[in-house]
Amino acid sequence: MINSNNALILKNEQVARDIYVIELHIPNITFICRAGQFVNLYTGNNAMLLPRPISICRADKNRGVIKLVYRIAGKGTEIISRMKPDSLIRVMGPLGNGFKLEHGKVALVGGGVGIPPLLELAHALRENDDETDINVFIGYRNNETFLLNEFREICRHVDIATDDGSAGFHGNSVDLFKNGDTTQADFVYACGPLPMLKSLSEYMRNRADRLFLSLEERMGCGTGACMGCAVKVRDGANWVYKRVCRDGPVFTASDLLFDIEGA
Ligand code: FES
């Protein structure tokens, strides 16, 4: 059964242009969530019944608090951005499958609001095996970066890119990753806009079974009801539709059929 509860908003602050961090006190989600899962946030506006699926950025089990980072991408997230601390917001989750934790040398590649779930992943990888060598390649629009210090606290190597070249490498996170010593990574985890994930899949086509993609961008209702998030996934010699919200959002790149329209 999926949890649906009201959570107390502890903080809801802008950290970059159109980017906000919200912290919610909701212990029953905090205790059971895994890296790569997401929650649905409800605006409380009857004209806007569909929830807003947001990836979990950090889960602090001691405080019973989850942290989410979201971009204002429409009316729903704009309403959420105006919610004040000490008010309540309805939250459903945790939802989705989450990341499988591997060992060895791993690379995390993220762009925009695809960066936040990689922070919880970095903590989970570290807690799972403190020998794991975590290397981070993240891309922002400009020098209004976020979560950078949190990554630097626990990862061996953190590189950034910006679209406008105002900080770090001039380009996107995939170009940044390609520019590094990428052949050394045993496993690669990525989250970000679909073109970024396609580009990374193409680059790693010979190692696609070691590339894990979170397709968080492909969400509609977030509850398995609308099929608006369907992607084509290999099934032996054939393919089947899978729902990003129910069967994902994380898929192994070798299973995804990006080349077919709608995948
Ligand atoms: Fe509606 Fe997945 S978002 S079925």
PDB file of C-alpha atoms and ligand atoms in Angstrom:
ATOM      1  CA  MET A   1       0.000   0.000   0.000  1.00  0.00           C
ATOM      2  CA  ILE A   2       1.276   3.469  -0.850  1.00  0.00           C
ATOM      3  CA  ASN A   3       1.608   5.981   1.993  1.00  0.00           C
ATOM      4  CA  SER A   4      -0.274   9.242   1.633  1.00  0.00           C
ATOM      5  CA  ASN A   5       0.124  11.720   4.466  1.00  0.00           C
ATOM      6  CA  ASN A   6       0.310  15.371   5.304  1.00  0.00           C
ATOM      7  CA  ALA A   7       3.862  16.531   5.930  1.00  0.00           C
ATOM      8  CA  LEU A   8       4.964  19.573   7.867  1.00  0.00           C
ATOM      9  CA  ILE A   9       6.991  21.982   5.744  1.00  0.00           C
ATOM     10  CA  LEU A  10      10.160  22.915   7.639  1.00  0.00           C
ATOM     11  CA  LYS A  11      11.794  24.960   4.902  1.00  0.00           C
ATOM     12  CA  ASN A  12      10.965  26.031   1.340  1.00  0.00           C
ATOM     13  CA  GLU A  13      13.645  28.282  -0.123  1.00  0.00           C
ATOM     14  CA  GLN A  14      14.887  29.397  -3.498  1.00  0.00           C
ATOM     15  CA  VAL A  15      18.507  28.341  -4.133  1.00  0.00           C
ATOM     16  CA  ALA A  16      18.915  29.324  -7.799  1.00  0.00           C
ATOM     17  CA  ARG A  17      16.769  30.808 -10.530  1.00  0.00           C
ATOM     18  CA  ASP A  18      13.508  28.776 -10.503  1.00  0.00           C
ATOM     19  CA  ILE A  19      15.089  26.141  -8.236  1.00  0.00           C
ATOM     20  CA  TYR A  20      13.788  25.530  -4.707  1.00  0.00           C
ATOM     21  CA  VAL A  21      14.692  23.279  -1.774  1.00  0.00           C
ATOM     22  CA  ILE A  22      11.856  22.022   0.390  1.00  0.00           C
ATOM     23  CA  GLU A  23      12.323  20.048   3.604  1.00  0.00           C
ATOM     24  CA  LEU A  24       9.426  17.995   4.954  1.00  0.00           C
ATOM     25  CA  HIS A  25       8.969  16.291   8.286  1.00  0.00           C
ATOM     26  CA  ILE A  26       7.486  12.929   7.346  1.00  0.00           C
ATOM     27  CA  PRO A  27       9.124  10.061   9.276  1.00  0.00           C
ATOM     28  CA  ASN A  28       7.050   7.234   7.773  1.00  0.00           C
ATOM     29  CA  ILE A  29       8.507   7.973   4.318  1.00  0.00           C
ATOM     30  CA  THR A  30      11.984   8.823   5.562  1.00  0.00           C
ATOM     31  CA  PHE A  31      12.438   5.429   7.215  1.00  0.00           C
ATOM     32  CA  ILE A  32      11.546   3.288   4.197  1.00  0.00           C
ATOM     33  CA  CYS A  33      12.669   5.272   1.124  1.00  0.00           C
ATOM     34  CA  ARG A  34      15.609   4.230  -1.087  1.00  0.00           C
ATOM     35  CA  ALA A  35      17.923   6.279  -3.276  1.00  0.00           C
ATOM     36  CA  GLY A  36      16.314   6.962  -6.646  1.00  0.00           C
ATOM     37  CA  GLN A  37      12.731   6.863  -5.401  1.00  0.00           C
ATOM     38  CA  PHE A  38      10.415   9.862  -5.594  1.00  0.00           C
ATOM     39  CA  VAL A  39       7.337  11.288  -3.885  1.00  0.00           C
ATOM     40  CA  ASN A  40       4.215  12.924  -5.273  1.00  0.00           C
ATOM     41  CA  LEU A  41       3.464  16.381  -3.903  1.00  0.00           C
ATOM     42  CA  TYR A  42      -0.107  17.696  -4.056  1.00  0.00           C
ATOM     43  CA  THR A  43      -0.786  21.392  -4.409  1.00  0.00           C
ATOM     44  CA  GLY A  44      -4.079  21.386  -2.482  1.00  0.00           C
ATOM     45  CA  ASN A  45      -5.644  23.232  -5.426  1.00  0.00           C
ATOM     46  CA  ASN A  46      -8.809  21.459  -6.641  1.00  0.00           C
ATOM     47  CA  ALA A  47      -8.261  22.731 -10.178  1.00  0.00           C
ATOM     48  CA  MET A  48      -4.946  20.915 -10.221  1.00  0.00           C
ATOM     49  CA  LEU A  49      -5.513  17.354  -9.111  1.00  0.00           C
ATOM     50  CA  LEU A  50      -2.421  15.793 -10.648  1.00  0.00           C
ATOM     51  CA  PRO A  51       0.501  15.609  -8.230  1.00  0.00           C
ATOM     52  CA  ARG A  52       4.023  16.790  -8.915  1.00  0.00           C
ATOM     53  CA  PRO A  53       6.525  13.891  -8.807  1.00  0.00           C
ATOM     54  CA  ILE A  54       9.797  15.002  -7.189  1.00  0.00           C
ATOM     55  CA  SER A  55      12.895  12.853  -6.587  1.00  0.00           C
ATOM     56  CA  ILE A  56      14.169  12.393  -3.057  1.00  0.00           C
ATOM     57  CA  CYS A  57      17.400  14.326  -2.608  1.00  0.00           C
ATOM     58  CA  ARG A  58      18.143  13.338   1.011  1.00  0.00           C
ATOM     59  CA  ALA A  59      16.412  11.311   3.677  1.00  0.00           C
ATOM     60  CA  ASP A  60      17.494  12.119   7.237  1.00  0.00           C
ATOM     61  CA  LYS A  61      16.241   9.163   9.263  1.00  0.00           C
ATOM     62  CA  ASN A  62      17.358  10.680  12.577  1.00  0.00           C
ATOM     63  CA  ARG A  63      15.171  13.749  12.097  1.00  0.00           C
ATOM     64  CA  GLY A  64      12.445  12.075  10.012  1.00  0.00           C
ATOM     65  CA  VAL A  65      13.011  14.673   7.297  1.00  0.00           C
ATOM     66  CA  ILE A  66      13.195  14.382   3.514  1.00  0.00           C
ATOM     67  CA  LYS A  67      14.769  17.042   1.336  1.00  0.00           C
ATOM     68  CA  LEU A  68      13.548  17.643  -2.211  1.00  0.00           C
ATOM     69  CA  VAL A  69      14.883  20.005  -4.864  1.00  0.00           C
ATOM     70  CA  TYR A  70      12.479  21.110  -7.570  1.00  0.00           C
ATOM     71  CA  ARG A  71      12.307  23.480 -10.496  1.00  0.00           C
ATOM     72  CA  ILE A  72       9.301  25.719 -11.132  1.00  0.00           C
ATOM     73  CA  ALA A  73       8.046  24.182 -14.357  1.00  0.00           C
ATOM     74  CA  GLY A  74       4.381  25.193 -14.333  1.00  0.00           C
ATOM     75  CA  LYS A  75       1.471  26.294 -12.184  1.00  0.00           C
ATOM     76  CA  GLY A  76       1.695  23.326  -9.788  1.00  0.00           C
ATOM     77  CA  THR A  77       5.318  23.810  -8.797  1.00  0.00           C
ATOM     78  CA  GLU A  78       4.752  27.562  -8.698  1.00  0.00           C
ATOM     79  CA  ILE A  79       2.004  27.016  -6.080  1.00  0.00           C
ATOM     80  CA  ILE A  80       4.312  24.715  -4.099  1.00  0.00           C
ATOM     81  CA  SER A  81       7.077  27.333  -4.170  1.00  0.00           C
ATOM     82  CA  ARG A  82       4.769  29.752  -2.339  1.00  0.00           C
ATOM     83  CA  MET A  83       3.942  27.325   0.505  1.00  0.00           C
ATOM     84  CA  LYS A  84       5.280  28.526   3.848  1.00  0.00           C
ATOM     85  CA  PRO A  85       7.165  26.733   6.631  1.00  0.00           C
ATOM     86  CA  ASP A  86       4.856  25.342   9.349  1.00  0.00           C
ATOM     87  CA  SER A  87       2.106  24.643   6.809  1.00  0.00           C
ATOM     88  CA  LEU A  88       1.108  21.161   5.627  1.00  0.00           C
ATOM     89  CA  ILE A  89       1.454  19.553   2.214  1.00  0.00           C
ATOM     90  CA  ARG A  90       0.038  16.207   1.105  1.00  0.00           C
ATOM     91  CA  VAL A  91       2.737  13.727   0.112  1.00  0.00           C
ATOM     92  CA  MET A  92       2.411  10.265  -1.427  1.00  0.00           C
ATOM     93  CA  GLY A  93       5.293   7.835  -1.481  1.00  0.00           C
ATOM     94  CA  PRO A  94       7.933   6.664  -1.595  1.00  0.00           C
ATOM     95  CA  LEU A  95       7.308   5.607  -5.209  1.00  0.00           C
ATOM     96  CA  GLY A  96       9.365   3.858  -7.888  1.00  0.00           C
ATOM     97  CA  ASN A  97      12.091   1.250  -7.813  1.00  0.00           C
ATOM     98  CA  GLY A  98      15.215   3.230  -6.907  1.00  0.00           C
ATOM     99  CA  PHE A  99      18.843   2.574  -7.795  1.00  0.00           C
ATOM    100  CA  LYS A 100      20.564  -0.793  -7.402  1.00  0.00           C
ATOM    101  CA  LEU A 101      23.732  -0.248  -5.374  1.00  0.00           C
ATOM    102  CA  GLU A 102      26.963  -1.449  -7.027  1.00  0.00           C
ATOM    103  CA  HIS A 103      30.563  -1.449  -5.818  1.00  0.00           C
ATOM    104  CA  GLY A 104      33.905  -0.356  -7.216  1.00  0.00           C
ATOM    105  CA  LYS A 105      34.522   2.828  -9.148  1.00  0.00           C
ATOM    106  CA  VAL A 106      31.271   4.583  -9.970  1.00  0.00           C
ATOM    107  CA  ALA A 107      30.426   7.764 -11.850  1.00  0.00           C
ATOM    108  CA  LEU A 108      27.339   9.875 -11.167  1.00  0.00           C
ATOM    109  CA  VAL A 109      26.271  12.061 -14.084  1.00  0.00           C
ATOM    110  CA  GLY A 110      23.493  14.606 -13.551  1.00  0.00           C
ATOM    111  CA  GLY A 111      21.985  17.664 -15.127  1.00  0.00           C
ATOM    112  CA  GLY A 112      19.700  20.326 -13.587  1.00  0.00           C
ATOM    113  CA  VAL A 113      17.062  18.852 -11.289  1.00  0.00           C
ATOM    114  CA  GLY A 114      18.443  15.435 -12.224  1.00  0.00           C
ATOM    115  CA  ILE A 115      21.301  16.225  -9.826  1.00  0.00           C
ATOM    116  CA  PRO A 116      19.403  15.954  -6.483  1.00  0.00           C
ATOM    117  CA  PRO A 117      18.613  12.189  -6.468  1.00  0.00           C
ATOM    118  CA  LEU A 118      22.305  11.510  -7.080  1.00  0.00           C
ATOM    119  CA  LEU A 119      23.104  12.991  -3.672  1.00  0.00           C
ATOM    120  CA  GLU A 120      20.991  10.405  -1.836  1.00  0.00           C
ATOM    121  CA  LEU A 121      22.554   7.779  -4.124  1.00  0.00           C
ATOM    122  CA  ALA A 122      26.067   8.924  -3.168  1.00  0.00           C
ATOM    123  CA  HIS A 123      25.185   8.535   0.520  1.00  0.00           C
ATOM    124  CA  ALA A 124      23.621   5.111  -0.075  1.00  0.00           C
ATOM    125  CA  LEU A 125      26.664   3.912  -2.037  1.00  0.00           C
ATOM    126  CA  ARG A 126      28.965   5.156   0.722  1.00  0.00           C
ATOM    127  CA  GLU A 127      26.877   3.507   3.479  1.00  0.00           C
ATOM    128  CA  ASN A 128      26.726   0.270   1.471  1.00  0.00           C
ATOM    129  CA  ASP A 129      30.500   0.099   0.968  1.00  0.00           C
ATOM    130  CA  ASP A 130      32.838   2.784   2.263  1.00  0.00           C
ATOM    131  CA  GLU A 131      35.469   1.692  -0.287  1.00  0.00           C
ATOM    132  CA  THR A 132      33.270   2.736  -3.211  1.00  0.00           C
ATOM    133  CA  ASP A 133      35.062   5.341  -5.295  1.00  0.00           C
ATOM    134  CA  ILE A 134      32.411   7.943  -6.203  1.00  0.00           C
ATOM    135  CA  ASN A 135      33.126  10.433  -8.989  1.00  0.00           C
ATOM    136  CA  VAL A 136      30.566  13.104  -9.795  1.00  0.00           C
ATOM    137  CA  PHE A 137      29.952  14.976 -13.070  1.00  0.00           C
ATOM    138  CA  ILE A 138      27.135  17.491 -12.760  1.00  0.00           C
ATOM    139  CA  GLY A 139      25.879  20.229 -15.027  1.00  0.00           C
ATOM    140  CA  TYR A 140      24.063  23.483 -14.278  1.00  0.00           C
ATOM    141  CA  ARG A 141      22.674  26.275 -16.421  1.00  0.00           C
ATOM    142  CA  ASN A 142      25.120  28.781 -14.930  1.00  0.00           C
ATOM    143  CA  ASN A 143      27.146  29.520 -11.798  1.00  0.00           C
ATOM    144  CA  GLU A 144      24.030  29.379  -9.609  1.00  0.00           C
ATOM    145  CA  THR A 145      25.026  25.917  -8.419  1.00  0.00           C
ATOM    146  CA  PHE A 146      23.298  23.917  -5.685  1.00  0.00           C
ATOM    147  CA  LEU A 147      24.205  20.855  -3.549  1.00  0.00           C
ATOM    148  CA  LEU A 148      27.862  21.192  -4.525  1.00  0.00           C
ATOM    149  CA  ASN A 149      29.255  21.229  -0.974  1.00  0.00           C
ATOM    150  CA  GLU A 150      27.091  18.252  -0.011  1.00  0.00           C
ATOM    151  CA  PHE A 151      28.593  16.209  -2.870  1.00  0.00           C
ATOM    152  CA  ARG A 152      32.128  17.340  -2.012  1.00  0.00           C
ATOM    153  CA  GLU A 153      31.705  16.150   1.580  1.00  0.00           C
ATOM    154  CA  ILE A 154      31.325  12.502   0.606  1.00  0.00           C
ATOM    155  CA  CYS A 155      32.647  12.024  -2.953  1.00  0.00           C
ATOM    156  CA  ARG A 156      36.268  11.649  -4.025  1.00  0.00           C
ATOM    157  CA  HIS A 157      35.966  13.781  -7.116  1.00  0.00           C
ATOM    158  CA  VAL A 158      33.324  16.367  -8.077  1.00  0.00           C
ATOM    159  CA  ASP A 159      33.445  18.161 -11.432  1.00  0.00           C
ATOM    160  CA  ILE A 160      30.915  20.702 -12.651  1.00  0.00           C
ATOM    161  CA  ALA A 161      29.880  22.044 -16.020  1.00  0.00           C
ATOM    162  CA  THR A 162      27.749  25.058 -16.899  1.00  0.00           C
ATOM    163  CA  ASP A 163      25.818  25.714 -20.093  1.00  0.00           C
ATOM    164  CA  ASP A 164      27.081  29.296 -20.267  1.00  0.00           C
ATOM    165  CA  GLY A 165      30.653  28.568 -19.121  1.00  0.00           C
ATOM    166  CA  SER A 166      30.321  30.844 -16.071  1.00  0.00           C
ATOM    167  CA  ALA A 167      31.747  28.121 -13.782  1.00  0.00           C
ATOM    168  CA  GLY A 168      33.670  24.900 -14.402  1.00  0.00           C
ATOM    169  CA  PHE A 169      33.657  23.174 -17.779  1.00  0.00           C
ATOM    170  CA  HIS A 170      31.800  24.985 -20.573  1.00  0.00           C
ATOM    171  CA  GLY A 171      29.194  22.488 -21.775  1.00  0.00           C
ATOM    172  CA  ASN A 172      26.873  19.869 -20.346  1.00  0.00           C
ATOM    173  CA  SER A 173      27.448  17.058 -17.878  1.00  0.00           C
ATOM    174  CA  VAL A 174      27.788  14.380 -20.564  1.00  0.00           C
ATOM    175  CA  ASP A 175      30.538  16.335 -22.314  1.00  0.00           C
ATOM    176  CA  LEU A 176      32.152  16.820 -18.918  1.00  0.00           C
ATOM    177  CA  PHE A 177      31.974  13.079 -18.276  1.00  0.00           C
ATOM    178  CA  LYS A 178      33.402  12.295 -21.724  1.00  0.00           C
ATOM    179  CA  ASN A 179      36.190  14.755 -21.011  1.00  0.00           C
ATOM    180  CA  GLY A 180      37.180  12.802 -17.869  1.00  0.00           C
ATOM    181  CA  ASP A 181      38.728   9.373 -17.572  1.00  0.00           C
ATOM    182  CA  THR A 182      35.401   7.672 -18.180  1.00  0.00           C
ATOM    183  CA  THR A 183      36.689   4.257 -19.225  1.00  0.00           C
ATOM    184  CA  GLN A 184      37.711   3.647 -15.613  1.00  0.00           C
ATOM    185  CA  ALA A 185      34.158   3.675 -14.242  1.00  0.00           C
ATOM    186  CA  ASP A 186      32.789   0.224 -13.408  1.00  0.00           C
ATOM    187  CA  PHE A 187      29.233   1.572 -13.226  1.00  0.00           C
ATOM    188  CA  VAL A 188      27.589   4.837 -14.246  1.00  0.00           C
ATOM    189  CA  TYR A 189      24.377   6.302 -12.811  1.00  0.00           C
ATOM    190  CA  ALA A 190      22.670   9.209 -14.535  1.00  0.00           C
ATOM    191  CA  CYS A 191      19.661  11.454 -14.117  1.00  0.00           C
ATOM    192  CA  GLY A 192      18.642  14.496 -16.117  1.00  0.00           C
ATOM    193  CA  PRO A 193      16.821  15.635 -19.252  1.00  0.00           C
ATOM    194  CA  LEU A 194      16.021  12.944 -21.827  1.00  0.00           C
ATOM    195  CA  PRO A 195      18.402  14.263 -24.546  1.00  0.00           C
ATOM    196  CA  MET A 196      21.218  14.081 -22.004  1.00  0.00           C
ATOM    197  CA  LEU A 197      20.385  10.479 -21.123  1.00  0.00           C
ATOM    198  CA  LYS A 198      20.118   9.499 -24.802  1.00  0.00           C
ATOM    199  CA  SER A 199      23.475  11.067 -25.513  1.00  0.00           C
ATOM    200  CA  LEU A 200      25.095   9.223 -22.607  1.00  0.00           C
ATOM    201  CA  SER A 201      23.504   5.923 -23.707  1.00  0.00           C
ATOM    202  CA  GLU A 202      24.876   6.390 -27.187  1.00  0.00           C
ATOM    203  CA  TYR A 203      28.339   7.143 -25.812  1.00  0.00           C
ATOM    204  CA  MET A 204      28.213   4.053 -23.564  1.00  0.00           C
ATOM    205  CA  ARG A 205      26.497   1.717 -26.029  1.00  0.00           C
ATOM    206  CA  ASN A 206      29.214  -0.910 -25.579  1.00  0.00           C
ATOM    207  CA  ARG A 207      28.800  -0.818 -21.795  1.00  0.00           C
ATOM    208  CA  ALA A 208      25.067  -0.098 -21.637  1.00  0.00           C
ATOM    209  CA  ASP A 209      24.526  -2.913 -19.116  1.00  0.00           C
ATOM    210  CA  ARG A 210      26.596  -0.846 -16.661  1.00  0.00           C
ATOM    211  CA  LEU A 211      24.685   2.370 -17.150  1.00  0.00           C
ATOM    212  CA  PHE A 212      21.639   3.053 -14.966  1.00  0.00           C
ATOM    213  CA  LEU A 213      19.311   5.851 -16.011  1.00  0.00           C
ATOM    214  CA  SER A 214      16.658   7.559 -13.932  1.00  0.00           C
ATOM    215  CA  LEU A 215      13.939   8.793 -16.293  1.00  0.00           C
ATOM    216  CA  GLU A 216      12.358  11.103 -13.761  1.00  0.00           C
ATOM    217  CA  GLU A 217      11.415  13.585 -16.460  1.00  0.00           C
ATOM    218  CA  ARG A 218       8.886  11.125 -17.967  1.00  0.00           C
ATOM    219  CA  MET A 219       6.118  11.482 -15.362  1.00  0.00           C
ATOM    220  CA  GLY A 220       2.406  12.272 -15.564  1.00  0.00           C
ATOM    221  CA  CYS A 221       0.077  11.161 -12.771  1.00  0.00           C
ATOM    222  CA  GLY A 222       2.932   9.429 -10.957  1.00  0.00           C
ATOM    223  CA  THR A 223       0.624   6.685  -9.704  1.00  0.00           C
ATOM    224  CA  GLY A 224       0.448   4.188 -12.589  1.00  0.00           C
ATOM    225  CA  ALA A 225      -2.943   5.320 -13.874  1.00  0.00           C
ATOM    226  CA  CYS A 226      -2.369   7.413 -17.005  1.00  0.00           C
ATOM    227  CA  MET A 227       0.282   5.540 -19.066  1.00  0.00           C
ATOM    228  CA  GLY A 228       1.691   8.994 -19.804  1.00  0.00           C
ATOM    229  CA  CYS A 229       5.104   7.807 -18.697  1.00  0.00           C
ATOM    230  CA  ALA A 230       5.349   4.653 -20.838  1.00  0.00           C
ATOM    231  CA  VAL A 231       8.714   3.739 -22.327  1.00  0.00           C
ATOM    232  CA  LYS A 232       9.689   0.834 -24.581  1.00  0.00           C
ATOM    233  CA  VAL A 233      11.837  -1.768 -22.913  1.00  0.00           C
ATOM    234  CA  ARG A 234      13.430  -4.926 -24.339  1.00  0.00           C
ATOM    235  CA  ASP A 235      11.681  -8.198 -23.567  1.00  0.00           C
ATOM    236  CA  GLY A 236      13.743 -10.952 -25.176  1.00  0.00           C
ATOM    237  CA  ALA A 237      13.491 -10.459 -28.948  1.00  0.00           C
ATOM    238  CA  ASN A 238      10.479  -8.178 -28.524  1.00  0.00           C
ATOM    239  CA  TRP A 239       9.684  -5.066 -26.565  1.00  0.00           C
ATOM    240  CA  VAL A 240       7.037  -4.091 -24.047  1.00  0.00           C
ATOM    241  CA  TYR A 241       5.805  -0.861 -22.559  1.00  0.00           C
ATOM    242  CA  LYS A 242       6.854  -0.149 -18.988  1.00  0.00           C
ATOM    243  CA  ARG A 243       5.707   2.693 -16.787  1.00  0.00           C
ATOM    244  CA  VAL A 244       8.418   4.994 -15.516  1.00  0.00           C
ATOM    245  CA  CYS A 245       6.467   5.692 -12.316  1.00  0.00           C
ATOM    246  CA  ARG A 246       5.743   2.049 -11.460  1.00  0.00           C
ATOM    247  CA  ASP A 247       8.515  -0.001 -13.119  1.00  0.00           C
ATOM    248  CA  GLY A 248      11.157   2.753 -12.965  1.00  0.00           C
ATOM    249  CA  PRO A 249      12.172   5.499 -12.781  1.00  0.00           C
ATOM    250  CA  VAL A 250      15.505   3.658 -12.953  1.00  0.00           C
ATOM    251  CA  PHE A 251      16.235   1.436 -15.979  1.00  0.00           C
ATOM    252  CA  THR A 252      19.387  -0.223 -17.237  1.00  0.00           C
ATOM    253  CA  ALA A 253      20.359   1.542 -20.470  1.00  0.00           C
ATOM    254  CA  SER A 254      20.766  -1.773 -22.332  1.00  0.00           C
ATOM    255  CA  ASP A 255      17.046  -2.463 -21.747  1.00  0.00           C
ATOM    256  CA  LEU A 256      15.761   0.859 -23.103  1.00  0.00           C
ATOM    257  CA  LEU A 257      14.805   1.361 -26.754  1.00  0.00           C
ATOM    258  CA  PHE A 258      15.573   5.029 -27.215  1.00  0.00           C
ATOM    259  CA  ASP A 259      15.690   4.714 -30.970  1.00  0.00           C
ATOM    260  CA  ILE A 260      11.977   3.921 -31.294  1.00  0.00           C
ATOM    261  CA  GLU A 261       9.564   6.812 -31.304  1.00  0.00           C
ATOM    262  CA  GLY A 262       7.993   7.223 -27.893  1.00  0.00           C
ATOM    263  CA  ALA A 263      10.708   5.319 -26.047  1.00  0.00           C
TER     264      ALA A 263
HETATM  265 FE1  FES B   1       0.818   8.070 -15.081  1.00  0.00          FE
HETATM  266 FE2  FES B   1       3.112   6.730 -14.878  1.00  0.00          FE
HETATM  267  S1  FES B   1       2.831   8.831 -14.720  1.00  0.00           S
HETATM  268  S2  FES B   1       1.140   5.934 -15.410  1.00  0.00           S
END
